[in-house]
Amino acid sequence: MGKKGREIVGESVDELINLLNRALADEWLAYYQYWVGSKVVVGPMKGEVITELTEHAADELRHAEMLVARIMQLGGTPILTPEEWTKLTNCGYDTPTDPDVKKILEQNINGERCAIEVYRKLMEKTKDIDPITYEMVLGIMRDEVEHEDDLQSLLEDLERVKY
Ligand code: FE
Ligand code: FE
Ligand code: MG
């Protein structure tokens, strides 16, 4: 890690690394929840829903990569064990026990709402001390807002389908 690059973030760098690791835990769990959800989902509009869930899974994995890159740039260590995913997560993991398309969409919408809140707080935290992380977090948040909107649109369309 570049000394000056870490220095400009100031004393709160370790706290920031911890928050980024917590977001990393969220992204991994979100990735898996989308990925496994896309495998088990059943019901109307299944094809479209699978496409969207698969795309979102890829986005969450990309977010995880962005977070790891920044954690390491700041001199931190990314979480190294799966146990830490559930220990550090802000948003938890909503098990898709019920594979019904509506239920899966609702679970993932809740996840996106939580993610938006997590990144809003991270933006608040970094806005005066770390423009690089701020910009990255803004980009991720833009995706999460789009994710929520995409899933909600699907749910609205689904509600117009006559079972
Ligand atoms: Fe994400
Ligand atoms: Fe998302
Ligand atoms: Mg989408």
PDB file of C-alpha atoms and ligand atoms in Angstrom:
ATOM      1  CA  MET A   1       0.000   0.000   0.000  1.00  0.00           C
ATOM      2  CA  GLY A   2       1.317   3.425  -0.905  1.00  0.00           C
ATOM      3  CA  LYS A   3       2.131   5.373   2.256  1.00  0.00           C
ATOM      4  CA  LYS A   4       0.773   8.697   1.071  1.00  0.00           C
ATOM      5  CA  GLY A   5      -2.309   7.039  -0.369  1.00  0.00           C
ATOM      6  CA  ARG A   6      -3.150   5.599   3.046  1.00  0.00           C
ATOM      7  CA  GLU A   7      -2.103   8.739   4.909  1.00  0.00           C
ATOM      8  CA  ILE A   8      -4.593  11.012   3.166  1.00  0.00           C
ATOM      9  CA  VAL A   9      -7.460   8.970   4.596  1.00  0.00           C
ATOM     10  CA  GLY A  10      -6.215   9.782   8.091  1.00  0.00           C
ATOM     11  CA  GLU A  11      -6.790   8.073  11.415  1.00  0.00           C
ATOM     12  CA  SER A  12     -10.094   6.472  10.535  1.00  0.00           C
ATOM     13  CA  VAL A  13      -8.505   4.214   7.915  1.00  0.00           C
ATOM     14  CA  ASP A  14      -8.824   1.062  10.050  1.00  0.00           C
ATOM     15  CA  GLU A  15     -12.452   1.796  10.812  1.00  0.00           C
ATOM     16  CA  LEU A  16     -13.060   2.375   7.116  1.00  0.00           C
ATOM     17  CA  ILE A  17     -11.387  -0.937   6.202  1.00  0.00           C
ATOM     18  CA  ASN A  18     -13.692  -2.656   8.680  1.00  0.00           C
ATOM     19  CA  LEU A  19     -16.771  -1.031   7.117  1.00  0.00           C
ATOM     20  CA  LEU A  20     -15.585  -2.049   3.641  1.00  0.00           C
ATOM     21  CA  ASN A  21     -15.122  -5.628   4.858  1.00  0.00           C
ATOM     22  CA  ARG A  22     -18.656  -5.614   6.230  1.00  0.00           C
ATOM     23  CA  ALA A  23     -19.925  -4.441   2.832  1.00  0.00           C
ATOM     24  CA  LEU A  24     -17.818  -7.196   1.247  1.00  0.00           C
ATOM     25  CA  ALA A  25     -19.602  -9.762   3.420  1.00  0.00           C
ATOM     26  CA  ASP A  26     -22.929  -8.337   2.210  1.00  0.00           C
ATOM     27  CA  GLU A  27     -21.885  -8.539  -1.425  1.00  0.00           C
ATOM     28  CA  TRP A  28     -20.839 -12.177  -1.154  1.00  0.00           C
ATOM     29  CA  LEU A  29     -24.090 -13.145   0.486  1.00  0.00           C
ATOM     30  CA  ALA A  30     -26.073 -11.078  -2.036  1.00  0.00           C
ATOM     31  CA  TYR A  31     -24.157 -12.763  -4.838  1.00  0.00           C
ATOM     32  CA  TYR A  32     -25.012 -16.228  -3.554  1.00  0.00           C
ATOM     33  CA  GLN A  33     -28.616 -15.360  -2.759  1.00  0.00           C
ATOM     34  CA  TYR A  34     -29.135 -14.142  -6.342  1.00  0.00           C
ATOM     35  CA  TRP A  35     -27.170 -16.981  -7.864  1.00  0.00           C
ATOM     36  CA  VAL A  36     -28.877 -19.805  -6.015  1.00  0.00           C
ATOM     37  CA  GLY A  37     -32.229 -18.000  -6.331  1.00  0.00           C
ATOM     38  CA  SER A  38     -31.832 -18.014 -10.116  1.00  0.00           C
ATOM     39  CA  LYS A  39     -31.415 -21.805  -9.974  1.00  0.00           C
ATOM     40  CA  VAL A  40     -34.432 -22.652  -7.830  1.00  0.00           C
ATOM     41  CA  VAL A  41     -36.997 -20.016  -8.847  1.00  0.00           C
ATOM     42  CA  VAL A  42     -40.353 -21.219 -10.216  1.00  0.00           C
ATOM     43  CA  GLY A  43     -43.493 -19.486 -11.447  1.00  0.00           C
ATOM     44  CA  PRO A  44     -44.712 -17.073 -14.116  1.00  0.00           C
ATOM     45  CA  MET A  45     -42.160 -14.965 -16.011  1.00  0.00           C
ATOM     46  CA  LYS A  46     -39.474 -17.337 -14.784  1.00  0.00           C
ATOM     47  CA  GLY A  47     -37.284 -16.752 -17.836  1.00  0.00           C
ATOM     48  CA  GLU A  48     -37.138 -12.985 -17.407  1.00  0.00           C
ATOM     49  CA  VAL A  49     -36.623 -13.283 -13.679  1.00  0.00           C
ATOM     50  CA  ILE A  50     -33.728 -15.734 -14.114  1.00  0.00           C
ATOM     51  CA  THR A  51     -32.056 -13.335 -16.556  1.00  0.00           C
ATOM     52  CA  GLU A  52     -32.342 -10.454 -14.093  1.00  0.00           C
ATOM     53  CA  LEU A  53     -31.210 -12.476 -11.061  1.00  0.00           C
ATOM     54  CA  THR A  54     -28.204 -13.775 -12.990  1.00  0.00           C
ATOM     55  CA  GLU A  55     -27.214 -10.256 -14.065  1.00  0.00           C
ATOM     56  CA  HIS A  56     -27.523  -8.968 -10.538  1.00  0.00           C
ATOM     57  CA  ALA A  57     -25.445 -11.858  -9.188  1.00  0.00           C
ATOM     58  CA  ALA A  58     -22.655 -10.848 -11.589  1.00  0.00           C
ATOM     59  CA  ASP A  59     -22.943  -7.217 -10.443  1.00  0.00           C
ATOM     60  CA  GLU A  60     -22.680  -8.188  -6.767  1.00  0.00           C
ATOM     61  CA  LEU A  61     -19.561 -10.234  -7.515  1.00  0.00           C
ATOM     62  CA  ARG A  62     -18.090  -7.242  -9.323  1.00  0.00           C
ATOM     63  CA  HIS A  63     -18.885  -5.066  -6.286  1.00  0.00           C
ATOM     64  CA  ALA A  64     -17.045  -7.590  -4.106  1.00  0.00           C
ATOM     65  CA  GLU A  65     -14.009  -7.262  -6.380  1.00  0.00           C
ATOM     66  CA  MET A  66     -14.123  -3.467  -6.185  1.00  0.00           C
ATOM     67  CA  LEU A  67     -14.314  -3.583  -2.387  1.00  0.00           C
ATOM     68  CA  VAL A  68     -11.408  -6.032  -2.095  1.00  0.00           C
ATOM     69  CA  ALA A  69      -9.250  -3.880  -4.379  1.00  0.00           C
ATOM     70  CA  ARG A  70      -9.897  -0.799  -2.243  1.00  0.00           C
ATOM     71  CA  ILE A  71      -9.423  -2.657   1.063  1.00  0.00           C
ATOM     72  CA  MET A  72      -6.002  -3.817  -0.126  1.00  0.00           C
ATOM     73  CA  GLN A  73      -5.098  -0.404  -1.467  1.00  0.00           C
ATOM     74  CA  LEU A  74      -5.792   0.965   2.011  1.00  0.00           C
ATOM     75  CA  GLY A  75      -3.429  -1.612   3.524  1.00  0.00           C
ATOM     76  CA  GLY A  76      -6.172  -3.860   4.875  1.00  0.00           C
ATOM     77  CA  THR A  77      -6.862  -7.575   4.555  1.00  0.00           C
ATOM     78  CA  PRO A  78     -10.103  -8.709   2.963  1.00  0.00           C
ATOM     79  CA  ILE A  79     -12.128 -11.208   5.004  1.00  0.00           C
ATOM     80  CA  LEU A  80     -10.612 -14.616   4.459  1.00  0.00           C
ATOM     81  CA  THR A  81     -13.175 -17.109   5.728  1.00  0.00           C
ATOM     82  CA  PRO A  82     -16.836 -17.835   4.933  1.00  0.00           C
ATOM     83  CA  GLU A  83     -17.610 -17.644   8.677  1.00  0.00           C
ATOM     84  CA  GLU A  84     -16.935 -13.923   8.476  1.00  0.00           C
ATOM     85  CA  TRP A  85     -19.628 -13.458   5.812  1.00  0.00           C
ATOM     86  CA  THR A  86     -22.361 -14.164   8.334  1.00  0.00           C
ATOM     87  CA  LYS A  87     -20.497 -12.560  11.224  1.00  0.00           C
ATOM     88  CA  LEU A  88     -19.860  -9.207   9.553  1.00  0.00           C
ATOM     89  CA  THR A  89     -22.877  -8.821   7.272  1.00  0.00           C
ATOM     90  CA  ASN A  90     -25.158  -5.796   7.629  1.00  0.00           C
ATOM     91  CA  CYS A  91     -27.974  -7.149   5.515  1.00  0.00           C
ATOM     92  CA  GLY A  92     -27.850 -10.856   6.368  1.00  0.00           C
ATOM     93  CA  TYR A  93     -28.885 -13.713   4.138  1.00  0.00           C
ATOM     94  CA  ASP A  94     -32.490 -14.400   3.220  1.00  0.00           C
ATOM     95  CA  THR A  95     -32.663 -18.115   2.410  1.00  0.00           C
ATOM     96  CA  PRO A  96     -34.826 -18.777  -0.664  1.00  0.00           C
ATOM     97  CA  THR A  97     -36.623 -21.679   1.023  1.00  0.00           C
ATOM     98  CA  ASP A  98     -39.784 -20.837  -0.904  1.00  0.00           C
ATOM     99  CA  PRO A  99     -38.830 -20.846  -4.617  1.00  0.00           C
ATOM    100  CA  ASP A 100     -41.958 -18.932  -5.679  1.00  0.00           C
ATOM    101  CA  VAL A 101     -40.963 -16.145  -8.047  1.00  0.00           C
ATOM    102  CA  LYS A 102     -42.801 -13.475  -6.036  1.00  0.00           C
ATOM    103  CA  LYS A 103     -41.203 -14.514  -2.781  1.00  0.00           C
ATOM    104  CA  ILE A 104     -37.718 -14.556  -4.325  1.00  0.00           C
ATOM    105  CA  LEU A 105     -38.229 -11.085  -5.802  1.00  0.00           C
ATOM    106  CA  GLU A 106     -39.467  -9.724  -2.480  1.00  0.00           C
ATOM    107  CA  GLN A 107     -36.494 -11.154  -0.613  1.00  0.00           C
ATOM    108  CA  ASN A 108     -34.053  -9.629  -3.058  1.00  0.00           C
ATOM    109  CA  ILE A 109     -35.849  -6.268  -3.036  1.00  0.00           C
ATOM    110  CA  ASN A 110     -35.393  -6.182   0.744  1.00  0.00           C
ATOM    111  CA  GLY A 111     -31.730  -6.999   0.262  1.00  0.00           C
ATOM    112  CA  GLU A 112     -31.302  -4.140  -2.200  1.00  0.00           C
ATOM    113  CA  ARG A 113     -33.001  -1.701   0.160  1.00  0.00           C
ATOM    114  CA  CYS A 114     -30.584  -2.706   2.888  1.00  0.00           C
ATOM    115  CA  ALA A 115     -27.627  -2.381   0.490  1.00  0.00           C
ATOM    116  CA  ILE A 116     -28.707   1.127  -0.537  1.00  0.00           C
ATOM    117  CA  GLU A 117     -28.748   2.123   3.137  1.00  0.00           C
ATOM    118  CA  VAL A 118     -25.314   0.565   3.773  1.00  0.00           C
ATOM    119  CA  TYR A 119     -23.782   2.493   0.862  1.00  0.00           C
ATOM    120  CA  ARG A 120     -25.561   5.695   1.817  1.00  0.00           C
ATOM    121  CA  LYS A 121     -23.874   5.485   5.224  1.00  0.00           C
ATOM    122  CA  LEU A 122     -20.519   4.681   3.612  1.00  0.00           C
ATOM    123  CA  MET A 123     -20.856   7.748   1.404  1.00  0.00           C
ATOM    124  CA  GLU A 124     -21.608   9.847   4.472  1.00  0.00           C
ATOM    125  CA  LYS A 125     -18.537   8.370   6.196  1.00  0.00           C
ATOM    126  CA  THR A 126     -16.136   8.950   3.288  1.00  0.00           C
ATOM    127  CA  LYS A 127     -17.328  12.199   1.755  1.00  0.00           C
ATOM    128  CA  ASP A 128     -14.850  14.429   3.609  1.00  0.00           C
ATOM    129  CA  ILE A 129     -11.964  12.011   4.164  1.00  0.00           C
ATOM    130  CA  ASP A 130     -11.655   9.674   1.197  1.00  0.00           C
ATOM    131  CA  PRO A 131     -12.792  10.833  -2.268  1.00  0.00           C
ATOM    132  CA  ILE A 132     -11.581   7.609  -3.905  1.00  0.00           C
ATOM    133  CA  THR A 133     -13.697   5.317  -1.766  1.00  0.00           C
ATOM    134  CA  TYR A 134     -16.539   7.822  -1.982  1.00  0.00           C
ATOM    135  CA  GLU A 135     -16.534   7.678  -5.760  1.00  0.00           C
ATOM    136  CA  MET A 136     -16.400   3.881  -5.767  1.00  0.00           C
ATOM    137  CA  VAL A 137     -19.238   3.612  -3.270  1.00  0.00           C
ATOM    138  CA  LEU A 138     -21.307   6.049  -5.328  1.00  0.00           C
ATOM    139  CA  GLY A 139     -20.879   3.786  -8.346  1.00  0.00           C
ATOM    140  CA  ILE A 140     -21.929   0.714  -6.384  1.00  0.00           C
ATOM    141  CA  MET A 141     -24.927   2.523  -4.931  1.00  0.00           C
ATOM    142  CA  ARG A 142     -26.006   3.531  -8.441  1.00  0.00           C
ATOM    143  CA  ASP A 143     -26.134  -0.196  -9.305  1.00  0.00           C
ATOM    144  CA  GLU A 144     -28.077  -1.074  -6.141  1.00  0.00           C
ATOM    145  CA  VAL A 145     -30.683   1.590  -6.889  1.00  0.00           C
ATOM    146  CA  GLU A 146     -31.049   0.158 -10.374  1.00  0.00           C
ATOM    147  CA  HIS A 147     -31.310  -3.369  -8.952  1.00  0.00           C
ATOM    148  CA  GLU A 148     -34.147  -2.408  -6.631  1.00  0.00           C
ATOM    149  CA  ASP A 149     -35.965  -0.683  -9.484  1.00  0.00           C
ATOM    150  CA  ASP A 150     -35.529  -3.641 -11.860  1.00  0.00           C
ATOM    151  CA  LEU A 151     -36.874  -6.133  -9.331  1.00  0.00           C
ATOM    152  CA  GLN A 152     -39.787  -3.930  -8.384  1.00  0.00           C
ATOM    153  CA  SER A 153     -40.768  -3.539 -12.042  1.00  0.00           C
ATOM    154  CA  LEU A 154     -40.705  -7.312 -12.432  1.00  0.00           C
ATOM    155  CA  LEU A 155     -42.866  -7.716  -9.351  1.00  0.00           C
ATOM    156  CA  GLU A 156     -45.367  -5.160 -10.689  1.00  0.00           C
ATOM    157  CA  ASP A 157     -45.565  -6.962 -14.034  1.00  0.00           C
ATOM    158  CA  LEU A 158     -45.975 -10.245 -12.232  1.00  0.00           C
ATOM    159  CA  GLU A 159     -48.915  -8.889 -10.266  1.00  0.00           C
ATOM    160  CA  ARG A 160     -50.706  -8.286 -13.573  1.00  0.00           C
ATOM    161  CA  VAL A 161     -50.326 -11.910 -14.570  1.00  0.00           C
ATOM    162  CA  LYS A 162     -53.464 -13.969 -13.943  1.00  0.00           C
ATOM    163  CA  TYR A 163     -52.503 -17.113 -12.079  1.00  0.00           C
TER     164      TYR A 163
HETATM  165 FE    FE B   1     -23.872  -4.961  -4.620  1.00  0.00          FE
HETATM  166 FE    FE B   2     -27.604  -5.191  -5.745  1.00  0.00          FE
HETATM  167 MG    MG B   3     -30.910  -5.346 -13.568  1.00  0.00          MG
END
